Amino acid sequence: MSESVSSGGRGMSVAAAFSGMRSVAPVVFRAGCPDCRGRFELAAGALRLAIGASSRTTFYSFTCPECGAAVRKPAGERIVELLTGGGVRTLRLHSTL
C-alpha cells in the first residue's frame, strides 16, 4: 500500500506541498520613453495602472529608467488586461458625481 499524504495523523508539510513546483520567471513588460526614446523592460512593480470611468481616464505610468522622466500612457482594454494579469498594481479612479 502506498503512503498517504496525511500519514501519521499529520497534514502535508509545506516542503512536500511545494516540492513539485517549478520557479516561475517574473513578468516583464516592454516599454518606451517618449522623452529620450529609450526602450527597455520593466517589472510589474515598476508600473502603475489607473482605471477611470472612460478610456480617457484609464492609463498606466512609470518612471523612465534611462532619463528619469515620469511617463503616462493611455491604456485600452487589452493593455489593462495584460497589466492586471501580469501583477501590476491597480488604482480604480471613482467619479465624483
PDB file of N, CA and C in Angstrom:
ATOM      1  N   MET A   1       0.842  -1.179   0.000  1.00  0.00           N
ATOM      2  CA  MET A   1       0.000   0.000   0.000  1.00  0.00           C
ATOM      3  C   MET A   1       0.888   1.244   0.000  1.00  0.00           C
ATOM      4  N   SER A   2       0.519   2.245  -0.767  1.00  0.00           N
ATOM      5  CA  SER A   2       1.335   3.455  -0.840  1.00  0.00           C
ATOM      6  C   SER A   2       1.083   4.337   0.364  1.00  0.00           C
ATOM      7  N   GLU A   3       2.084   5.170   0.650  1.00  0.00           N
ATOM      8  CA  GLU A   3       1.983   6.075   1.799  1.00  0.00           C
ATOM      9  C   GLU A   3       1.041   7.219   1.464  1.00  0.00           C
ATOM     10  N   SER A   4       0.131   7.534   2.356  1.00  0.00           N
ATOM     11  CA  SER A   4      -0.820   8.619   2.100  1.00  0.00           C
ATOM     12  C   SER A   4      -0.187   9.954   2.457  1.00  0.00           C
ATOM     13  N   VAL A   5      -0.776  10.990   1.933  1.00  0.00           N
ATOM     14  CA  VAL A   5      -0.274  12.348   2.165  1.00  0.00           C
ATOM     15  C   VAL A   5      -0.354  12.709   3.634  1.00  0.00           C
ATOM     16  N   SER A   6      -1.367  12.221   4.318  1.00  0.00           N
ATOM     17  CA  SER A   6      -1.533  12.590   5.720  1.00  0.00           C
ATOM     18  C   SER A   6      -1.170  11.437   6.647  1.00  0.00           C
ATOM     19  N   SER A   7      -0.156  10.660   6.296  1.00  0.00           N
ATOM     20  CA  SER A   7       0.242   9.536   7.129  1.00  0.00           C
ATOM     21  C   SER A   7       0.715  10.007   8.490  1.00  0.00           C
ATOM     22  N   GLY A   8       0.535   9.168   9.489  1.00  0.00           N
ATOM     23  CA  GLY A   8       0.970   9.512  10.833  1.00  0.00           C
ATOM     24  C   GLY A   8       0.057  10.519  11.497  1.00  0.00           C
ATOM     25  N   GLY A   9      -1.123  10.777  10.940  1.00  0.00           N
ATOM     26  CA  GLY A   9      -2.071  11.694  11.568  1.00  0.00           C
ATOM     27  C   GLY A   9      -1.736  13.157  11.364  1.00  0.00           C
ATOM     28  N   ARG A  10      -0.676  13.452  10.614  1.00  0.00           N
ATOM     29  CA  ARG A  10      -0.305  14.850  10.371  1.00  0.00           C
ATOM     30  C   ARG A  10      -0.606  15.236   8.937  1.00  0.00           C
ATOM     31  N   GLY A  11      -0.808  16.515   8.698  1.00  0.00           N
ATOM     32  CA  GLY A  11      -1.069  17.009   7.346  1.00  0.00           C
ATOM     33  C   GLY A  11       0.213  17.055   6.527  1.00  0.00           C
ATOM     34  N   MET A  12       0.089  17.435   5.302  1.00  0.00           N
ATOM     35  CA  MET A  12       1.233  17.538   4.402  1.00  0.00           C
ATOM     36  C   MET A  12       2.127  18.697   4.832  1.00  0.00           C
ATOM     37  N   SER A  13       3.426  18.490   4.774  1.00  0.00           N
ATOM     38  CA  SER A  13       4.356  19.558   5.128  1.00  0.00           C
ATOM     39  C   SER A  13       4.414  20.581   3.994  1.00  0.00           C
ATOM     40  N   VAL A  14       4.859  21.761   4.325  1.00  0.00           N
ATOM     41  CA  VAL A  14       4.990  22.820   3.319  1.00  0.00           C
ATOM     42  C   VAL A  14       5.985  22.382   2.246  1.00  0.00           C
ATOM     43  N   ALA A  15       7.086  21.784   2.652  1.00  0.00           N
ATOM     44  CA  ALA A  15       8.095  21.329   1.689  1.00  0.00           C
ATOM     45  C   ALA A  15       7.509  20.308   0.730  1.00  0.00           C
ATOM     46  N   ALA A  16       6.702  19.390   1.242  1.00  0.00           N
ATOM     47  CA  ALA A  16       6.089  18.382   0.379  1.00  0.00           C
ATOM     48  C   ALA A  16       5.066  19.011  -0.563  1.00  0.00           C
ATOM     49  N   ALA A  17       4.310  19.975  -0.061  1.00  0.00           N
ATOM     50  CA  ALA A  17       3.278  20.617  -0.878  1.00  0.00           C
ATOM     51  C   ALA A  17       3.878  21.352  -2.071  1.00  0.00           C
ATOM     52  N   PHE A  18       5.053  21.944  -1.900  1.00  0.00           N
ATOM     53  CA  PHE A  18       5.656  22.737  -2.957  1.00  0.00           C
ATOM     54  C   PHE A  18       6.791  22.020  -3.686  1.00  0.00           C
ATOM     55  N   SER A  19       7.023  20.768  -3.371  1.00  0.00           N
ATOM     56  CA  SER A  19       8.169  20.060  -3.940  1.00  0.00           C
ATOM     57  C   SER A  19       8.107  19.911  -5.449  1.00  0.00           C
ATOM     58  N   GLY A  20       6.922  19.802  -6.030  1.00  0.00           N
ATOM     59  CA  GLY A  20       6.803  19.620  -7.469  1.00  0.00           C
ATOM     60  C   GLY A  20       6.728  20.899  -8.257  1.00  0.00           C
ATOM     61  N   MET A  21       6.687  22.038  -7.586  1.00  0.00           N
ATOM     62  CA  MET A  21       6.546  23.314  -8.287  1.00  0.00           C
ATOM     63  C   MET A  21       7.873  23.767  -8.864  1.00  0.00           C
ATOM     64  N   ARG A  22       7.793  24.352 -10.020  1.00  0.00           N
ATOM     65  CA  ARG A  22       8.966  24.940 -10.644  1.00  0.00           C
ATOM     66  C   ARG A  22       8.931  26.444 -10.429  1.00  0.00           C
ATOM     67  N   SER A  23      10.076  27.065 -10.475  1.00  0.00           N
ATOM     68  CA  SER A  23      10.083  28.519 -10.325  1.00  0.00           C
ATOM     69  C   SER A  23       9.488  29.146 -11.580  1.00  0.00           C
ATOM     70  N   VAL A  24       8.855  30.263 -11.402  1.00  0.00           N
ATOM     71  CA  VAL A  24       8.210  30.969 -12.499  1.00  0.00           C
ATOM     72  C   VAL A  24       9.015  32.225 -12.802  1.00  0.00           C
ATOM     73  N   ALA A  25       9.276  32.448 -14.073  1.00  0.00           N
ATOM     74  CA  ALA A  25      10.015  33.650 -14.460  1.00  0.00           C
ATOM     75  C   ALA A  25       9.159  34.878 -14.170  1.00  0.00           C
ATOM     76  N   PRO A  26       9.758  35.934 -13.645  1.00  0.00           N
ATOM     77  CA  PRO A  26       8.975  37.142 -13.371  1.00  0.00           C
ATOM     78  C   PRO A  26       8.467  37.753 -14.674  1.00  0.00           C
ATOM     79  N   VAL A  27       7.295  38.367 -14.594  1.00  0.00           N
ATOM     80  CA  VAL A  27       6.699  39.014 -15.764  1.00  0.00           C
ATOM     81  C   VAL A  27       7.401  40.343 -15.993  1.00  0.00           C
ATOM     82  N   VAL A  28       7.768  40.604 -17.237  1.00  0.00           N
ATOM     83  CA  VAL A  28       8.344  41.896 -17.599  1.00  0.00           C
ATOM     84  C   VAL A  28       7.552  42.465 -18.775  1.00  0.00           C
ATOM     85  N   PHE A  29       7.492  43.764 -18.827  1.00  0.00           N
ATOM     86  CA  PHE A  29       6.753  44.461 -19.871  1.00  0.00           C
ATOM     87  C   PHE A  29       7.725  45.333 -20.656  1.00  0.00           C
ATOM     88  N   ARG A  30       7.575  45.340 -21.963  1.00  0.00           N
ATOM     89  CA  ARG A  30       8.380  46.232 -22.802  1.00  0.00           C
ATOM     90  C   ARG A  30       7.740  47.605 -22.799  1.00  0.00           C
ATOM     91  N   ALA A  31       8.568  48.609 -22.700  1.00  0.00           N
ATOM     92  CA  ALA A  31       8.060  49.983 -22.672  1.00  0.00           C
ATOM     93  C   ALA A  31       9.047  50.892 -23.376  1.00  0.00           C
ATOM     94  N   GLY A  32       8.584  52.077 -23.675  1.00  0.00           N
ATOM     95  CA  GLY A  32       9.430  53.071 -24.303  1.00  0.00           C
ATOM     96  C   GLY A  32       9.156  54.445 -23.721  1.00  0.00           C
ATOM     97  N   CYS A  33      10.172  55.266 -23.726  1.00  0.00           N
ATOM     98  CA  CYS A  33      10.052  56.623 -23.201  1.00  0.00           C
ATOM     99  C   CYS A  33       9.900  57.608 -24.357  1.00  0.00           C
ATOM    100  N   PRO A  34       8.842  58.420 -24.334  1.00  0.00           N
ATOM    101  CA  PRO A  34       8.675  59.413 -25.402  1.00  0.00           C
ATOM    102  C   PRO A  34       9.682  60.562 -25.308  1.00  0.00           C
ATOM    103  N   ASP A  35      10.286  60.773 -24.143  1.00  0.00           N
ATOM    104  CA  ASP A  35      11.249  61.873 -23.983  1.00  0.00           C
ATOM    105  C   ASP A  35      12.623  61.516 -24.552  1.00  0.00           C
ATOM    106  N   CYS A  36      13.211  60.421 -24.075  1.00  0.00           N
ATOM    107  CA  CYS A  36      14.566  60.065 -24.502  1.00  0.00           C
ATOM    108  C   CYS A  36      14.580  58.988 -25.589  1.00  0.00           C
ATOM    109  N   ARG A  37      13.414  58.467 -25.927  1.00  0.00           N
ATOM    110  CA  ARG A  37      13.250  57.417 -26.938  1.00  0.00           C
ATOM    111  C   ARG A  37      13.898  56.097 -26.537  1.00  0.00           C
ATOM    112  N   GLY A  38      14.202  55.960 -25.257  1.00  0.00           N
ATOM    113  CA  GLY A  38      14.773  54.712 -24.761  1.00  0.00           C
ATOM    114  C   GLY A  38      13.757  53.582 -24.810  1.00  0.00           C
ATOM    115  N   ARG A  39      14.235  52.367 -25.015  1.00  0.00           N
ATOM    116  CA  ARG A  39      13.401  51.164 -24.997  1.00  0.00           C
ATOM    117  C   ARG A  39      13.976  50.236 -23.940  1.00  0.00           C
ATOM    118  N   PHE A  40      13.103  49.635 -23.135  1.00  0.00           N
ATOM    119  CA  PHE A  40      13.557  48.838 -22.007  1.00  0.00           C
ATOM    120  C   PHE A  40      12.463  47.898 -21.558  1.00  0.00           C
ATOM    121  N   GLU A  41      12.782  47.047 -20.609  1.00  0.00           N
ATOM    122  CA  GLU A  41      11.816  46.143 -19.997  1.00  0.00           C
ATOM    123  C   GLU A  41      11.645  46.549 -18.543  1.00  0.00           C
ATOM    124  N   LEU A  42      10.401  46.509 -18.070  1.00  0.00           N
ATOM    125  CA  LEU A  42      10.092  46.877 -16.695  1.00  0.00           C
ATOM    126  C   LEU A  42       9.377  45.724 -16.001  1.00  0.00           C
ATOM    127  N   ALA A  43       9.693  45.516 -14.735  1.00  0.00           N
ATOM    128  CA  ALA A  43       8.977  44.538 -13.924  1.00  0.00           C
ATOM    129  C   ALA A  43       7.616  45.114 -13.555  1.00  0.00           C
ATOM    130  N   ALA A  44       6.696  44.252 -13.185  1.00  0.00           N
ATOM    131  CA  ALA A  44       5.346  44.685 -12.823  1.00  0.00           C
ATOM    132  C   ALA A  44       5.370  45.742 -11.721  1.00  0.00           C
ATOM    133  N   GLY A  45       6.299  45.634 -10.791  1.00  0.00           N
ATOM    134  CA  GLY A  45       6.383  46.581  -9.690  1.00  0.00           C
ATOM    135  C   GLY A  45       6.778  47.986 -10.095  1.00  0.00           C
ATOM    136  N   ALA A  46       7.316  48.153 -11.305  1.00  0.00           N
ATOM    137  CA  ALA A  46       7.737  49.474 -11.772  1.00  0.00           C
ATOM    138  C   ALA A  46       6.612  50.227 -12.473  1.00  0.00           C
ATOM    139  N   LEU A  47       5.490  49.556 -12.686  1.00  0.00           N
ATOM    140  CA  LEU A  47       4.360  50.158 -13.390  1.00  0.00           C
ATOM    141  C   LEU A  47       3.194  50.382 -12.454  1.00  0.00           C
ATOM    142  N   ARG A  48       2.346  51.350 -12.788  1.00  0.00           N
ATOM    143  CA  ARG A  48       1.098  51.606 -12.070  1.00  0.00           C
ATOM    144  C   ARG A  48       0.003  51.736 -13.110  1.00  0.00           C
ATOM    145  N   LEU A  49      -1.162  51.211 -12.809  1.00  0.00           N
ATOM    146  CA  LEU A  49      -2.302  51.283 -13.704  1.00  0.00           C
ATOM    147  C   LEU A  49      -3.432  52.010 -12.996  1.00  0.00           C
ATOM    148  N   ALA A  50      -3.992  53.011 -13.645  1.00  0.00           N
ATOM    149  CA  ALA A  50      -5.146  53.741 -13.107  1.00  0.00           C
ATOM    150  C   ALA A  50      -6.323  53.487 -14.041  1.00  0.00           C
ATOM    151  N   ILE A  51      -7.413  52.972 -13.485  1.00  0.00           N
ATOM    152  CA  ILE A  51      -8.600  52.676 -14.285  1.00  0.00           C
ATOM    153  C   ILE A  51      -9.673  53.694 -13.936  1.00  0.00           C
ATOM    154  N   GLY A  52     -10.013  54.503 -14.930  1.00  0.00           N
ATOM    155  CA  GLY A  52     -11.016  55.540 -14.741  1.00  0.00           C
ATOM    156  C   GLY A  52     -12.358  55.145 -15.320  1.00  0.00           C
ATOM    157  N   ALA A  53     -13.268  56.089 -15.339  1.00  0.00           N
ATOM    158  CA  ALA A  53     -14.625  55.850 -15.828  1.00  0.00           C
ATOM    159  C   ALA A  53     -14.678  55.754 -17.349  1.00  0.00           C
ATOM    160  N   SER A  54     -13.662  56.234 -18.039  1.00  0.00           N
ATOM    161  CA  SER A  54     -13.654  56.191 -19.502  1.00  0.00           C
ATOM    162  C   SER A  54     -12.255  55.865 -19.999  1.00  0.00           C
ATOM    163  N   SER A  55     -12.146  55.676 -21.304  1.00  0.00           N
ATOM    164  CA  SER A  55     -10.833  55.399 -21.885  1.00  0.00           C
ATOM    165  C   SER A  55      -9.893  56.599 -21.742  1.00  0.00           C
ATOM    166  N   ARG A  56     -10.454  57.793 -21.635  1.00  0.00           N
ATOM    167  CA  ARG A  56      -9.628  58.991 -21.466  1.00  0.00           C
ATOM    168  C   ARG A  56      -9.001  59.070 -20.085  1.00  0.00           C
ATOM    169  N   THR A  57      -9.591  58.401 -19.104  1.00  0.00           N
ATOM    170  CA  THR A  57      -9.077  58.457 -17.732  1.00  0.00           C
ATOM    171  C   THR A  57      -8.461  57.130 -17.288  1.00  0.00           C
ATOM    172  N   THR A  58      -8.188  56.251 -18.237  1.00  0.00           N
ATOM    173  CA  THR A  58      -7.530  54.980 -17.925  1.00  0.00           C
ATOM    174  C   THR A  58      -6.136  55.019 -18.533  1.00  0.00           C
ATOM    175  N   PHE A  59      -5.123  54.839 -17.695  1.00  0.00           N
ATOM    176  CA  PHE A  59      -3.743  54.971 -18.160  1.00  0.00           C
ATOM    177  C   PHE A  59      -2.805  54.148 -17.283  1.00  0.00           C
ATOM    178  N   TYR A  60      -1.588  53.944 -17.790  1.00  0.00           N
ATOM    179  CA  TYR A  60      -0.534  53.355 -16.962  1.00  0.00           C
ATOM    180  C   TYR A  60       0.621  54.336 -16.917  1.00  0.00           C
ATOM    181  N   SER A  61       1.419  54.216 -15.877  1.00  0.00           N
ATOM    182  CA  SER A  61       2.522  55.147 -15.719  1.00  0.00           C
ATOM    183  C   SER A  61       3.746  54.434 -15.155  1.00  0.00           C
ATOM    184  N   PHE A  62       4.903  55.044 -15.398  1.00  0.00           N
ATOM    185  CA  PHE A  62       6.171  54.532 -14.892  1.00  0.00           C
ATOM    186  C   PHE A  62       7.198  55.648 -14.972  1.00  0.00           C
ATOM    187  N   THR A  63       8.320  55.443 -14.324  1.00  0.00           N
ATOM    188  CA  THR A  63       9.440  56.370 -14.413  1.00  0.00           C
ATOM    189  C   THR A  63      10.470  55.761 -15.346  1.00  0.00           C
ATOM    190  N   CYS A  64      10.896  56.526 -16.340  1.00  0.00           N
ATOM    191  CA  CYS A  64      11.886  56.026 -17.295  1.00  0.00           C
ATOM    192  C   CYS A  64      13.192  55.720 -16.564  1.00  0.00           C
ATOM    193  N   PRO A  65      13.682  54.485 -16.681  1.00  0.00           N
ATOM    194  CA  PRO A  65      14.934  54.145 -16.002  1.00  0.00           C
ATOM    195  C   PRO A  65      16.167  54.781 -16.641  1.00  0.00           C
ATOM    196  N   GLU A  66      16.025  55.322 -17.851  1.00  0.00           N
ATOM    197  CA  GLU A  66      17.172  55.921 -18.538  1.00  0.00           C
ATOM    198  C   GLU A  66      17.302  57.420 -18.299  1.00  0.00           C
ATOM    199  N   CYS A  67      16.168  58.145 -18.329  1.00  0.00           N
ATOM    200  CA  CYS A  67      16.260  59.606 -18.174  1.00  0.00           C
ATOM    201  C   CYS A  67      15.519  60.127 -16.942  1.00  0.00           C
ATOM    202  N   GLY A  68      14.742  59.268 -16.269  1.00  0.00           N
ATOM    203  CA  GLY A  68      14.045  59.672 -15.057  1.00  0.00           C
ATOM    204  C   GLY A  68      12.724  60.394 -15.282  1.00  0.00           C
ATOM    205  N   ALA A  69      12.288  60.493 -16.531  1.00  0.00           N
ATOM    206  CA  ALA A  69      11.029  61.185 -16.835  1.00  0.00           C
ATOM    207  C   ALA A  69       9.837  60.381 -16.324  1.00  0.00           C
ATOM    208  N   ALA A  70       8.814  61.090 -15.852  1.00  0.00           N
ATOM    209  CA  ALA A  70       7.550  60.456 -15.476  1.00  0.00           C
ATOM    210  C   ALA A  70       6.765  60.259 -16.765  1.00  0.00           C
ATOM    211  N   VAL A  71       6.414  59.010 -17.055  1.00  0.00           N
ATOM    212  CA  VAL A  71       5.725  58.685 -18.305  1.00  0.00           C
ATOM    213  C   VAL A  71       4.314  58.218 -17.986  1.00  0.00           C
ATOM    214  N   ARG A  72       3.357  58.733 -18.747  1.00  0.00           N
ATOM    215  CA  ARG A  72       1.954  58.349 -18.595  1.00  0.00           C
ATOM    216  C   ARG A  72       1.409  58.056 -19.985  1.00  0.00           C
ATOM    217  N   LYS A  73       0.840  56.851 -20.161  1.00  0.00           N
ATOM    218  CA  LYS A  73       0.324  56.444 -21.475  1.00  0.00           C
ATOM    219  C   LYS A  73      -1.088  55.893 -21.328  1.00  0.00           C
ATOM    220  N   PRO A  74      -1.922  56.109 -22.357  1.00  0.00           N
ATOM    221  CA  PRO A  74      -3.289  55.584 -22.295  1.00  0.00           C
ATOM    222  C   PRO A  74      -3.281  54.056 -22.294  1.00  0.00           C
ATOM    223  N   ALA A  75      -4.282  53.471 -21.652  1.00  0.00           N
ATOM    224  CA  ALA A  75      -4.386  52.012 -21.580  1.00  0.00           C
ATOM    225  C   ALA A  75      -5.766  51.576 -22.057  1.00  0.00           C
ATOM    226  N   GLY A  76      -5.802  50.949 -23.208  1.00  0.00           N
ATOM    227  CA  GLY A  76      -7.040  50.384 -23.717  1.00  0.00           C
ATOM    228  C   GLY A  76      -7.353  49.072 -23.003  1.00  0.00           C
ATOM    229  N   GLU A  77      -8.430  48.431 -23.414  1.00  0.00           N
ATOM    230  CA  GLU A  77      -8.878  47.207 -22.757  1.00  0.00           C
ATOM    231  C   GLU A  77      -7.817  46.121 -22.749  1.00  0.00           C
ATOM    232  N   ARG A  78      -7.138  45.915 -23.870  1.00  0.00           N
ATOM    233  CA  ARG A  78      -6.119  44.857 -23.961  1.00  0.00           C
ATOM    234  C   ARG A  78      -4.936  45.154 -23.043  1.00  0.00           C
ATOM    235  N   ILE A  79      -4.495  46.391 -22.998  1.00  0.00           N
ATOM    236  CA  ILE A  79      -3.385  46.770 -22.116  1.00  0.00           C
ATOM    237  C   ILE A  79      -3.782  46.563 -20.658  1.00  0.00           C
ATOM    238  N   VAL A  80      -4.995  46.965 -20.292  1.00  0.00           N
ATOM    239  CA  VAL A  80      -5.481  46.770 -18.924  1.00  0.00           C
ATOM    240  C   VAL A  80      -5.463  45.279 -18.577  1.00  0.00           C
ATOM    241  N   GLU A  81      -5.929  44.456 -19.492  1.00  0.00           N
ATOM    242  CA  GLU A  81      -5.947  43.005 -19.273  1.00  0.00           C
ATOM    243  C   GLU A  81      -4.538  42.452 -19.067  1.00  0.00           C
ATOM    244  N   LEU A  82      -3.608  42.854 -19.909  1.00  0.00           N
ATOM    245  CA  LEU A  82      -2.230  42.375 -19.795  1.00  0.00           C
ATOM    246  C   LEU A  82      -1.567  42.838 -18.497  1.00  0.00           C
ATOM    247  N   LEU A  83      -1.744  44.107 -18.158  1.00  0.00           N
ATOM    248  CA  LEU A  83      -1.102  44.639 -16.955  1.00  0.00           C
ATOM    249  C   LEU A  83      -1.674  44.027 -15.681  1.00  0.00           C
ATOM    250  N   THR A  84      -2.987  43.918 -15.601  1.00  0.00           N
ATOM    251  CA  THR A  84      -3.585  43.326 -14.392  1.00  0.00           C
ATOM    252  C   THR A  84      -3.217  41.851 -14.289  1.00  0.00           C
ATOM    253  N   GLY A  85      -3.205  41.144 -15.416  1.00  0.00           N
ATOM    254  CA  GLY A  85      -2.821  39.733 -15.417  1.00  0.00           C
ATOM    255  C   GLY A  85      -1.365  39.524 -15.048  1.00  0.00           C
ATOM    256  N   GLY A  86      -0.552  40.539 -15.301  1.00  0.00           N
ATOM    257  CA  GLY A  86       0.873  40.451 -15.002  1.00  0.00           C
ATOM    258  C   GLY A  86       1.245  40.952 -13.621  1.00  0.00           C
ATOM    259  N   GLY A  87       0.251  41.325 -12.820  1.00  0.00           N
ATOM    260  CA  GLY A  87       0.521  41.714 -11.443  1.00  0.00           C
ATOM    261  C   GLY A  87       0.807  43.180 -11.201  1.00  0.00           C
ATOM    262  N   VAL A  88       0.502  44.034 -12.168  1.00  0.00           N
ATOM    263  CA  VAL A  88       0.727  45.469 -11.980  1.00  0.00           C
ATOM    264  C   VAL A  88      -0.296  46.014 -10.982  1.00  0.00           C
ATOM    265  N   ARG A  89       0.169  46.823 -10.050  1.00  0.00           N
ATOM    266  CA  ARG A  89      -0.729  47.433  -9.062  1.00  0.00           C
ATOM    267  C   ARG A  89      -1.714  48.361  -9.753  1.00  0.00           C
ATOM    268  N   THR A  90      -2.968  48.262  -9.323  1.00  0.00           N
ATOM    269  CA  THR A  90      -4.046  48.986  -9.980  1.00  0.00           C
ATOM    270  C   THR A  90      -4.765  49.918  -9.017  1.00  0.00           C
ATOM    271  N   LEU A  91      -5.059  51.107  -9.493  1.00  0.00           N
ATOM    272  CA  LEU A  91      -5.837  52.086  -8.748  1.00  0.00           C
ATOM    273  C   LEU A  91      -7.104  52.343  -9.543  1.00  0.00           C
ATOM    274  N   ARG A  92      -8.236  52.192  -8.887  1.00  0.00           N
ATOM    275  CA  ARG A  92      -9.528  52.471  -9.549  1.00  0.00           C
ATOM    276  C   ARG A  92      -9.937  53.892  -9.192  1.00  0.00           C
ATOM    277  N   LEU A  93     -10.106  54.722 -10.208  1.00  0.00           N
ATOM    278  CA  LEU A  93     -10.498  56.109 -10.012  1.00  0.00           C
ATOM    279  C   LEU A  93     -12.026  56.173  -9.985  1.00  0.00           C
ATOM    280  N   HIS A  94     -12.576  56.819  -8.984  1.00  0.00           N
ATOM    281  CA  HIS A  94     -14.021  56.907  -8.843  1.00  0.00           C
ATOM    282  C   HIS A  94     -14.508  58.271  -9.293  1.00  0.00           C
ATOM    283  N   SER A  95     -15.690  58.282  -9.871  1.00  0.00           N
ATOM    284  CA  SER A  95     -16.323  59.522 -10.293  1.00  0.00           C
ATOM    285  C   SER A  95     -16.772  60.305  -9.069  1.00  0.00           C
ATOM    286  N   THR A  96     -16.709  61.622  -9.149  1.00  0.00           N
ATOM    287  CA  THR A  96     -17.147  62.458  -8.034  1.00  0.00           C
ATOM    288  C   THR A  96     -18.628  62.802  -8.154  1.00  0.00           C
ATOM    289  N   LEU A  97     -19.272  62.334  -9.202  1.00  0.00           N
ATOM    290  CA  LEU A  97     -20.706  62.623  -9.384  1.00  0.00           C
ATOM    291  C   LEU A  97     -21.555  61.631  -8.665  1.00  0.00           C
TER     292      LEU A  97
END
